[in-house]
PDB file of C-alpha atoms in Angstrom:
ATOM      1  CA  UNK A  82       6.695   7.302 -12.590  1.00  0.00           C
ATOM      2  CA  UNK A  83       6.885   3.514 -12.677  1.00  0.00           C
ATOM      3  CA  UNK A  84       5.765   1.026 -10.059  1.00  0.00           C
ATOM      4  CA  UNK A  85       5.162  -2.627  -9.281  1.00  0.00           C
ATOM      5  CA  UNK A  86       3.239  -4.150  -6.389  1.00  0.00           C
ATOM      6  CA  UNK A  87       5.735  -6.804  -5.377  1.00  0.00           C
ATOM      7  CA  UNK A  88       3.325  -8.447  -2.910  1.00  0.00           C
ATOM      8  CA  UNK A  89      -0.097  -7.655  -1.535  1.00  0.00           C
ATOM      9  CA  UNK A  90      -2.222  -9.668   0.862  1.00  0.00           C
ATOM     10  CA  UNK A  91      -2.879 -10.493   4.467  1.00  0.00           C
ATOM     11  CA  UNK A  92       0.527 -12.173   4.832  1.00  0.00           C
ATOM     12  CA  UNK A  93       2.879  -9.918   2.889  1.00  0.00           C
ATOM     13  CA  UNK A  94       2.995  -6.431   1.337  1.00  0.00           C
ATOM     14  CA  UNK A  95       5.563  -4.426  -0.604  1.00  0.00           C
ATOM     15  CA  UNK A  96       5.537  -1.857  -3.437  1.00  0.00           C
ATOM     16  CA  UNK A  97       8.424  -0.608  -5.589  1.00  0.00           C
ATOM     17  CA  UNK A  98       8.216   2.937  -7.014  1.00  0.00           C
ATOM     18  CA  UNK A  99      10.632   4.669  -9.370  1.00  0.00           C
ATOM     19  CA  UNK A 100      11.007   8.030 -11.101  1.00  0.00           C
ATOM     20  CA  UNK A 101      14.127   9.004 -13.003  1.00  0.00           C
ATOM     21  CA  UNK A 102      17.001   8.093 -10.659  1.00  0.00           C
ATOM     22  CA  UNK A 103      14.825   7.846  -7.536  1.00  0.00           C
ATOM     23  CA  UNK A 104      13.953   4.339  -6.328  1.00  0.00           C
ATOM     24  CA  UNK A 105      11.696   3.700  -3.335  1.00  0.00           C
ATOM     25  CA  UNK A 106      10.622   0.535  -1.563  1.00  0.00           C
ATOM     26  CA  UNK A 107       7.383   0.852   0.408  1.00  0.00           C
ATOM     27  CA  UNK A 108       7.217  -1.837   3.112  1.00  0.00           C
ATOM     28  CA  UNK A 109       9.013  -5.186   3.135  1.00  0.00           C
ATOM     29  CA  UNK A 110       6.464  -7.721   4.282  1.00  0.00           C
ATOM     30  CA  UNK A 111       7.954 -10.732   2.497  1.00  0.00           C
ATOM     31  CA  UNK A 112      11.377 -12.289   2.861  1.00  0.00           C
ATOM     32  CA  UNK A 113      14.468 -10.512   1.624  1.00  0.00           C
ATOM     33  CA  UNK A 114      15.053 -13.323  -0.866  1.00  0.00           C
ATOM     34  CA  UNK A 115      11.570 -12.946  -2.324  1.00  0.00           C
ATOM     35  CA  UNK A 116      11.948  -9.177  -2.524  1.00  0.00           C
ATOM     36  CA  UNK A 117      15.224  -9.457  -4.400  1.00  0.00           C
ATOM     37  CA  UNK A 118      13.854 -12.081  -6.775  1.00  0.00           C
ATOM     38  CA  UNK A 119      10.706 -10.135  -7.607  1.00  0.00           C
ATOM     39  CA  UNK A 120      12.581  -6.858  -8.029  1.00  0.00           C
ATOM     40  CA  UNK A 121      15.083  -8.466 -10.374  1.00  0.00           C
ATOM     41  CA  UNK A 122      12.547 -10.511 -12.338  1.00  0.00           C
ATOM     42  CA  UNK A 123       9.792  -7.907 -12.693  1.00  0.00           C
ATOM     43  CA  UNK A 124      11.629  -4.579 -12.593  1.00  0.00           C
ATOM     44  CA  UNK A 125      15.231  -5.529 -13.457  1.00  0.00           C
ATOM     45  CA  UNK A 126      16.304  -3.678 -10.309  1.00  0.00           C
ATOM     46  CA  UNK A 127      18.067  -4.627  -7.088  1.00  0.00           C
ATOM     47  CA  UNK A 128      17.924  -3.595  -3.448  1.00  0.00           C
ATOM     48  CA  UNK A 129      21.374  -2.021  -3.623  1.00  0.00           C
ATOM     49  CA  UNK A 130      20.037   0.813  -5.786  1.00  0.00           C
ATOM     50  CA  UNK A 131      17.315   2.055  -3.453  1.00  0.00           C
ATOM     51  CA  UNK A 132      17.084   5.768  -2.637  1.00  0.00           C
ATOM     52  CA  UNK A 133      14.859   5.207   0.372  1.00  0.00           C
ATOM     53  CA  UNK A 134      12.763   2.681   2.262  1.00  0.00           C
ATOM     54  CA  UNK A 135       9.330   3.654   3.607  1.00  0.00           C
ATOM     55  CA  UNK A 136       7.476   1.814   6.364  1.00  0.00           C
ATOM     56  CA  UNK A 137       3.724   2.207   6.938  1.00  0.00           C
ATOM     57  CA  UNK A 138       3.542   0.439  10.331  1.00  0.00           C
ATOM     58  CA  UNK A 139       5.120  -2.280  12.421  1.00  0.00           C
ATOM     59  CA  UNK A 140       2.932  -5.318  11.651  1.00  0.00           C
ATOM     60  CA  UNK A 141       4.805  -8.369  10.417  1.00  0.00           C
ATOM     61  CA  UNK A 142       3.169  -8.466   6.984  1.00  0.00           C
ATOM     62  CA  UNK A 143       4.787  -5.079   6.293  1.00  0.00           C
ATOM     63  CA  UNK A 144       8.213  -5.440   7.939  1.00  0.00           C
ATOM     64  CA  UNK A 145       9.161  -9.127   7.749  1.00  0.00           C
ATOM     65  CA  UNK A 146      12.026  -8.591   5.297  1.00  0.00           C
ATOM     66  CA  UNK A 147      13.422  -5.320   6.657  1.00  0.00           C
ATOM     67  CA  UNK A 148      16.678  -6.704   8.057  1.00  0.00           C
ATOM     68  CA  UNK A 149      17.615  -8.125   4.652  1.00  0.00           C
ATOM     69  CA  UNK A 150      16.631  -4.856   2.973  1.00  0.00           C
ATOM     70  CA  UNK A 151      18.917  -2.940   5.338  1.00  0.00           C
ATOM     71  CA  UNK A 152      21.744  -5.334   4.540  1.00  0.00           C
ATOM     72  CA  UNK A 153      21.646  -4.581   0.832  1.00  0.00           C
ATOM     73  CA  UNK A 154      20.130  -1.117   0.546  1.00  0.00           C
ATOM     74  CA  UNK A 155      21.977   0.966   3.173  1.00  0.00           C
ATOM     75  CA  UNK A 156      19.616   3.825   2.319  1.00  0.00           C
ATOM     76  CA  UNK A 157      17.602   6.153   4.583  1.00  0.00           C
ATOM     77  CA  UNK A 158      14.554   4.518   6.181  1.00  0.00           C
ATOM     78  CA  UNK A 159      11.432   6.614   6.730  1.00  0.00           C
ATOM     79  CA  UNK A 160       8.748   5.915   9.346  1.00  0.00           C
ATOM     80  CA  UNK A 161       6.824   7.610  12.142  1.00  0.00           C
ATOM     81  CA  UNK A 162       8.259   7.787  15.644  1.00  0.00           C
ATOM     82  CA  UNK A 163       5.443   5.542  16.827  1.00  0.00           C
ATOM     83  CA  UNK A 164       6.283   2.861  14.271  1.00  0.00           C
ATOM     84  CA  UNK A 165       9.957   3.043  15.177  1.00  0.00           C
ATOM     85  CA  UNK A 166       9.204   2.670  18.886  1.00  0.00           C
ATOM     86  CA  UNK A 167       7.035  -0.388  18.207  1.00  0.00           C
ATOM     87  CA  UNK A 168       9.493  -2.248  15.999  1.00  0.00           C
ATOM     88  CA  UNK A 169      11.419  -5.179  17.390  1.00  0.00           C
ATOM     89  CA  UNK A 170      14.996  -4.158  18.125  1.00  0.00           C
ATOM     90  CA  UNK A 171      16.418  -6.223  15.255  1.00  0.00           C
ATOM     91  CA  UNK A 172      14.133  -4.428  12.782  1.00  0.00           C
ATOM     92  CA  UNK A 173      15.231  -0.910  13.693  1.00  0.00           C
ATOM     93  CA  UNK A 174      17.347   0.729  10.985  1.00  0.00           C
ATOM     94  CA  UNK A 175      20.091   1.899  13.307  1.00  0.00           C
ATOM     95  CA  UNK A 176      20.956  -1.705  14.236  1.00  0.00           C
ATOM     96  CA  UNK A 177      22.128  -2.092  10.627  1.00  0.00           C
ATOM     97  CA  UNK A 178      23.725   1.366  10.444  1.00  0.00           C
ATOM     98  CA  UNK A 179      20.993   2.706   8.172  1.00  0.00           C
ATOM     99  CA  UNK A 180      19.904   6.292   8.830  1.00  0.00           C
ATOM    100  CA  UNK A 181      16.342   6.676  10.099  1.00  0.00           C
ATOM    101  CA  UNK A 182      14.181   9.655   9.159  1.00  0.00           C
ATOM    102  CA  UNK A 183      10.986  10.323  11.081  1.00  0.00           C
ATOM    103  CA  UNK A 184       7.923  11.372   9.083  1.00  0.00           C
ATOM    104  CA  UNK A 185       4.881  13.286  10.282  1.00  0.00           C
ATOM    105  CA  UNK A 186       1.290  13.035   9.100  1.00  0.00           C
ATOM    106  CA  UNK A 187       0.440  15.489   6.302  1.00  0.00           C
ATOM    107  CA  UNK A 188       4.035  16.805   6.198  1.00  0.00           C
ATOM    108  CA  UNK A 189       5.212  16.167   2.646  1.00  0.00           C
ATOM    109  CA  UNK A 190       8.891  15.634   1.862  1.00  0.00           C
ATOM    110  CA  UNK A 191      11.034  14.660  -1.111  1.00  0.00           C
ATOM    111  CA  UNK A 192      13.035  11.549  -1.831  1.00  0.00           C
ATOM    112  CA  UNK A 193      14.895  12.573  -4.953  1.00  0.00           C
ATOM    113  CA  UNK A 194      12.339  13.585  -7.574  1.00  0.00           C
ATOM    114  CA  UNK A 195       9.355  12.041  -5.780  1.00  0.00           C
ATOM    115  CA  UNK A 196       7.204  14.073  -3.407  1.00  0.00           C
ATOM    116  CA  UNK A 197       5.991  11.824  -0.594  1.00  0.00           C
ATOM    117  CA  UNK A 198       2.965  12.705   1.536  1.00  0.00           C
ATOM    118  CA  UNK A 199       2.314  10.514   4.607  1.00  0.00           C
ATOM    119  CA  UNK A 200      -1.127  10.675   6.175  1.00  0.00           C
ATOM    120  CA  UNK A 201      -2.604   9.123   9.283  1.00  0.00           C
ATOM    121  CA  UNK A 202      -4.813   6.047   9.025  1.00  0.00           C
ATOM    122  CA  UNK A 203      -7.016   4.282  11.566  1.00  0.00           C
ATOM    123  CA  UNK A 204      -5.441   0.899  12.307  1.00  0.00           C
ATOM    124  CA  UNK A 205      -4.457  -1.062  15.403  1.00  0.00           C
ATOM    125  CA  UNK A 206      -0.805  -0.068  15.206  1.00  0.00           C
ATOM    126  CA  UNK A 207       1.276   2.730  16.725  1.00  0.00           C
ATOM    127  CA  UNK A 208       1.058   5.855  14.537  1.00  0.00           C
ATOM    128  CA  UNK A 209       0.452   4.084  11.200  1.00  0.00           C
ATOM    129  CA  UNK A 210       0.441   6.032   7.933  1.00  0.00           C
ATOM    130  CA  UNK A 211      -0.345   5.547   4.267  1.00  0.00           C
ATOM    131  CA  UNK A 212       1.401   7.431   1.463  1.00  0.00           C
ATOM    132  CA  UNK A 213       0.749   9.451  -1.669  1.00  0.00           C
ATOM    133  CA  UNK A 214       3.515   9.835  -4.268  1.00  0.00           C
ATOM    134  CA  UNK A 215       3.719  12.733  -6.744  1.00  0.00           C
ATOM    135  CA  UNK A 216       6.111  13.620  -9.531  1.00  0.00           C
ATOM    136  CA  UNK A 217       5.923  16.226 -12.261  1.00  0.00           C
ATOM    137  CA  UNK A 218       4.131  13.748 -14.518  1.00  0.00           C
ATOM    138  CA  UNK A 219       2.040  11.412 -12.332  1.00  0.00           C
ATOM    139  CA  UNK A 220       0.559  10.575  -8.930  1.00  0.00           C
ATOM    140  CA  UNK A 221       0.094   7.296  -7.094  1.00  0.00           C
ATOM    141  CA  UNK A 222      -1.578   6.507  -3.761  1.00  0.00           C
ATOM    142  CA  UNK A 223      -1.040   3.356  -1.690  1.00  0.00           C
ATOM    143  CA  UNK A 224      -3.774   3.023   0.911  1.00  0.00           C
ATOM    144  CA  UNK A 225      -4.142  -0.150   2.975  1.00  0.00           C
ATOM    145  CA  UNK A 226      -4.642  -1.218   6.596  1.00  0.00           C
ATOM    146  CA  UNK A 227      -7.365   1.169   7.687  1.00  0.00           C
ATOM    147  CA  UNK A 228     -10.744   0.676   9.280  1.00  0.00           C
ATOM    148  CA  UNK A 229     -12.458   3.569   7.511  1.00  0.00           C
ATOM    149  CA  UNK A 230     -11.731   6.444   5.118  1.00  0.00           C
ATOM    150  CA  UNK A 231     -12.098  10.011   6.399  1.00  0.00           C
ATOM    151  CA  UNK A 232     -13.190  13.087   4.469  1.00  0.00           C
ATOM    152  CA  UNK A 233      -9.691  14.500   4.919  1.00  0.00           C
ATOM    153  CA  UNK A 234      -8.181  11.409   3.326  1.00  0.00           C
ATOM    154  CA  UNK A 235     -10.650  11.571   0.439  1.00  0.00           C
ATOM    155  CA  UNK A 236      -9.611  15.158  -0.243  1.00  0.00           C
ATOM    156  CA  UNK A 237      -5.914  14.368  -0.009  1.00  0.00           C
ATOM    157  CA  UNK A 238      -6.292  11.445  -2.424  1.00  0.00           C
ATOM    158  CA  UNK A 239      -7.908  13.385  -5.254  1.00  0.00           C
ATOM    159  CA  UNK A 240      -6.381  13.380  -8.719  1.00  0.00           C
ATOM    160  CA  UNK A 241      -4.119  10.324  -8.850  1.00  0.00           C
ATOM    161  CA  UNK A 242      -3.608   8.223 -11.966  1.00  0.00           C
ATOM    162  CA  UNK A 243      -3.453   4.991  -9.933  1.00  0.00           C
ATOM    163  CA  UNK A 244      -4.617   3.776  -6.548  1.00  0.00           C
ATOM    164  CA  UNK A 245      -3.440   0.739  -4.636  1.00  0.00           C
ATOM    165  CA  UNK A 246      -6.462   0.458  -2.378  1.00  0.00           C
ATOM    166  CA  UNK A 247      -7.406  -1.989   0.337  1.00  0.00           C
ATOM    167  CA  UNK A 248     -10.286  -4.358  -0.348  1.00  0.00           C
ATOM    168  CA  UNK A 249      -9.567  -6.773   2.458  1.00  0.00           C
ATOM    169  CA  UNK A 250     -12.662  -8.855   3.063  1.00  0.00           C
ATOM    170  CA  UNK A 251     -16.228  -9.726   2.241  1.00  0.00           C
ATOM    171  CA  UNK A 252     -18.273  -9.102   5.372  1.00  0.00           C
ATOM    172  CA  UNK A 253     -20.491 -12.180   4.959  1.00  0.00           C
ATOM    173  CA  UNK A 254     -17.488 -14.453   4.381  1.00  0.00           C
ATOM    174  CA  UNK A 255     -15.768 -13.020   7.442  1.00  0.00           C
ATOM    175  CA  UNK A 256     -18.804 -13.363   9.708  1.00  0.00           C
ATOM    176  CA  UNK A 257     -19.423 -16.965   8.610  1.00  0.00           C
ATOM    177  CA  UNK A 258     -15.762 -17.944   8.593  1.00  0.00           C
ATOM    178  CA  UNK A 259     -13.510 -19.812  11.000  1.00  0.00           C
ATOM    179  CA  UNK A 260     -11.900 -16.818  12.711  1.00  0.00           C
ATOM    180  CA  UNK A 261     -12.608 -16.414  16.439  1.00  0.00           C
ATOM    181  CA  UNK A 262     -15.008 -13.614  17.280  1.00  0.00           C
ATOM    182  CA  UNK A 263     -12.361 -11.335  18.809  1.00  0.00           C
ATOM    183  CA  UNK A 264     -10.447 -11.384  15.506  1.00  0.00           C
ATOM    184  CA  UNK A 265     -13.582 -10.812  13.445  1.00  0.00           C
ATOM    185  CA  UNK A 266     -14.432  -7.841  15.654  1.00  0.00           C
ATOM    186  CA  UNK A 267     -10.939  -6.434  15.182  1.00  0.00           C
ATOM    187  CA  UNK A 268     -11.120  -6.682  11.381  1.00  0.00           C
ATOM    188  CA  UNK A 269     -14.624  -5.197  11.243  1.00  0.00           C
ATOM    189  CA  UNK A 270     -13.792  -2.376  13.645  1.00  0.00           C
ATOM    190  CA  UNK A 271     -12.708   1.209  13.063  1.00  0.00           C
ATOM    191  CA  UNK A 272      -9.057   0.183  13.469  1.00  0.00           C
ATOM    192  CA  UNK A 273      -9.283  -2.909  11.277  1.00  0.00           C
ATOM    193  CA  UNK A 274      -9.509  -3.315   7.509  1.00  0.00           C
ATOM    194  CA  UNK A 275     -11.739  -2.071   4.691  1.00  0.00           C
ATOM    195  CA  UNK A 276     -14.312  -4.477   3.281  1.00  0.00           C
ATOM    196  CA  UNK A 277     -14.989  -4.723  -0.446  1.00  0.00           C
ATOM    197  CA  UNK A 278     -18.115  -2.610  -0.035  1.00  0.00           C
ATOM    198  CA  UNK A 279     -16.442   0.055   2.113  1.00  0.00           C
ATOM    199  CA  UNK A 280     -13.549   0.275  -0.344  1.00  0.00           C
ATOM    200  CA  UNK A 281     -15.911   0.731  -3.266  1.00  0.00           C
ATOM    201  CA  UNK A 282     -17.939   3.487  -1.640  1.00  0.00           C
ATOM    202  CA  UNK A 283     -14.763   5.338  -0.618  1.00  0.00           C
ATOM    203  CA  UNK A 284     -13.496   5.115  -4.196  1.00  0.00           C
ATOM    204  CA  UNK A 285     -16.787   6.538  -5.464  1.00  0.00           C
ATOM    205  CA  UNK A 286     -15.867   9.785  -3.686  1.00  0.00           C
ATOM    206  CA  UNK A 287     -12.162   9.700  -4.552  1.00  0.00           C
ATOM    207  CA  UNK A 288     -11.755   8.693  -8.180  1.00  0.00           C
ATOM    208  CA  UNK A 289     -11.292  11.426 -10.796  1.00  0.00           C
ATOM    209  CA  UNK A 290     -13.505  11.902 -13.857  1.00  0.00           C
ATOM    210  CA  UNK A 291     -10.857  10.478 -16.153  1.00  0.00           C
ATOM    211  CA  UNK A 292      -9.157   7.114 -16.815  1.00  0.00           C
ATOM    212  CA  UNK A 293      -7.709   5.614 -13.651  1.00  0.00           C
ATOM    213  CA  UNK A 294      -6.202   2.333 -12.481  1.00  0.00           C
ATOM    214  CA  UNK A 295      -7.433   0.797  -9.210  1.00  0.00           C
ATOM    215  CA  UNK A 296      -5.416  -2.096  -7.779  1.00  0.00           C
ATOM    216  CA  UNK A 297      -7.439  -4.000  -5.191  1.00  0.00           C
ATOM    217  CA  UNK A 298      -4.984  -4.722  -2.407  1.00  0.00           C
ATOM    218  CA  UNK A 299      -4.464  -6.566   0.874  1.00  0.00           C
ATOM    219  CA  UNK A 300      -7.119  -9.201   0.120  1.00  0.00           C
ATOM    220  CA  UNK A 301      -7.660 -11.705   2.902  1.00  0.00           C
ATOM    221  CA  UNK A 302      -6.791 -15.264   1.981  1.00  0.00           C
ATOM    222  CA  UNK A 303      -9.594 -16.646   4.164  1.00  0.00           C
ATOM    223  CA  UNK A 304     -12.305 -13.997   3.976  1.00  0.00           C
ATOM    224  CA  UNK A 305     -12.262 -12.800   0.380  1.00  0.00           C
ATOM    225  CA  UNK A 306     -11.811 -13.950  -3.198  1.00  0.00           C
ATOM    226  CA  UNK A 307     -10.418 -11.924  -6.124  1.00  0.00           C
ATOM    227  CA  UNK A 308     -13.519 -12.547  -8.252  1.00  0.00           C
ATOM    228  CA  UNK A 309     -15.806 -11.421  -5.450  1.00  0.00           C
ATOM    229  CA  UNK A 310     -13.745  -8.295  -4.754  1.00  0.00           C
ATOM    230  CA  UNK A 311     -13.767  -7.412  -8.468  1.00  0.00           C
ATOM    231  CA  UNK A 312     -17.504  -7.926  -8.866  1.00  0.00           C
ATOM    232  CA  UNK A 313     -18.379  -5.996  -5.716  1.00  0.00           C
ATOM    233  CA  UNK A 314     -16.159  -3.004  -6.379  1.00  0.00           C
ATOM    234  CA  UNK A 315     -16.911  -2.755 -10.082  1.00  0.00           C
ATOM    235  CA  UNK A 316     -20.642  -3.127  -9.447  1.00  0.00           C
ATOM    236  CA  UNK A 317     -20.774  -0.290  -6.937  1.00  0.00           C
ATOM    237  CA  UNK A 318     -18.522   1.952  -9.016  1.00  0.00           C
ATOM    238  CA  UNK A 319     -20.575   1.210 -12.121  1.00  0.00           C
ATOM    239  CA  UNK A 320     -23.820   2.183 -10.407  1.00  0.00           C
ATOM    240  CA  UNK A 321     -22.452   5.311  -8.730  1.00  0.00           C
ATOM    241  CA  UNK A 322     -20.097   6.545 -11.474  1.00  0.00           C
ATOM    242  CA  UNK A 323     -21.839   5.233 -14.573  1.00  0.00           C
ATOM    243  CA  UNK A 324     -20.548   8.041 -16.794  1.00  0.00           C
ATOM    244  CA  UNK A 325     -16.923   6.971 -16.359  1.00  0.00           C
ATOM    245  CA  UNK A 326     -17.308   3.333 -15.324  1.00  0.00           C
ATOM    246  CA  UNK A 327     -15.555   2.093 -18.467  1.00  0.00           C
ATOM    247  CA  UNK A 328     -12.560   4.325 -17.683  1.00  0.00           C
ATOM    248  CA  UNK A 329     -12.046   2.749 -14.236  1.00  0.00           C
ATOM    249  CA  UNK A 330      -9.630  -0.123 -14.730  1.00  0.00           C
ATOM    250  CA  UNK A 331      -9.901  -2.437 -11.721  1.00  0.00           C
ATOM    251  CA  UNK A 332      -6.846  -4.692 -11.390  1.00  0.00           C
ATOM    252  CA  UNK A 333      -5.730  -7.507  -9.138  1.00  0.00           C
ATOM    253  CA  UNK A 334      -2.757  -7.924  -6.862  1.00  0.00           C
ATOM    254  CA  UNK A 335      -1.272 -11.067  -5.332  1.00  0.00           C
ATOM    255  CA  UNK A 336       0.762 -12.156  -2.339  1.00  0.00           C
ATOM    256  CA  UNK A 337       2.459 -14.730  -4.574  1.00  0.00           C
ATOM    257  CA  UNK A 338       3.748 -12.628  -7.478  1.00  0.00           C
ATOM    258  CA  UNK A 339       4.439  -9.059  -8.494  1.00  0.00           C
ATOM    259  CA  UNK A 340       2.242  -7.008 -10.783  1.00  0.00           C
ATOM    260  CA  UNK A 341       3.802  -5.834 -14.065  1.00  0.00           C
ATOM    261  CA  UNK A 342       6.213  -2.898 -13.868  1.00  0.00           C
ATOM    262  CA  UNK A 343       4.058  -0.147 -15.380  1.00  0.00           C
ATOM    263  CA  UNK A 344       4.448   3.542 -16.160  1.00  0.00           C
ATOM    264  CA  UNK A 345       2.100   6.351 -15.153  1.00  0.00           C
ATOM    265  CA  UNK A 346       1.864   9.676 -16.918  1.00  0.00           C
ATOM    266  CA  UNK A 347      -0.709  12.453 -17.000  1.00  0.00           C
ATOM    267  CA  UNK A 348       0.026  12.833 -20.701  1.00  0.00           C
ATOM    268  CA  UNK A 349      -1.097   9.282 -21.474  1.00  0.00           C
ATOM    269  CA  UNK A 350      -4.274   8.882 -19.419  1.00  0.00           C
TER     270      UNK A 350
END
């Protein structure tokens, strides 16, 4: 399995995942032009070759570029019925003659050689989901836009080689920042976003006792900083999982550029 996080942040999110001949785009929260450029530059791929498009939920930072994706991809689009019902008409796949496939929480399905498992998350959207991806040689989880992590989710997320995991905000920065109180309350609530501390403590329970990559994702531009997220998460993981702390590779993501196109394999970790 190979993947690149094409964009990650409070104003744009998208991940490209590939295994053998199967090519998946998860969310399209940046412009179609940016998606095409980053796919071509980082992965040497194009939108025309996609096997499927997955959507986590209807918020703009996850669907902004969908109409352009439909134009070039013409592949099946997967989302929950709730997400579909909440999309603006122009963003619905059928308006571009793309087939839509409805997914259900905890009901795994295949896109080519990749097993996809959607699972419910707590966020202020209509029937949002996150996804786990499994092949015969690797597993990847992409988990963002949730107010808290449940025991069920922790169990479902066991045993991956890489995690793209939300570390949205620092609580003190958010509380002292310029956002109005109603927005702060939303972000801090059970249907908001994970803080650096909450992300770290969830990962303590999730990460395997072996080398693993953790990509800190969906960082707030106003209420977080990459250095602070790194220090917080690595500090908590180091204290709680001291025996394997050196095997936990914490990595950064960006809204401005894609991460390298990397390979995952159980034989190499």
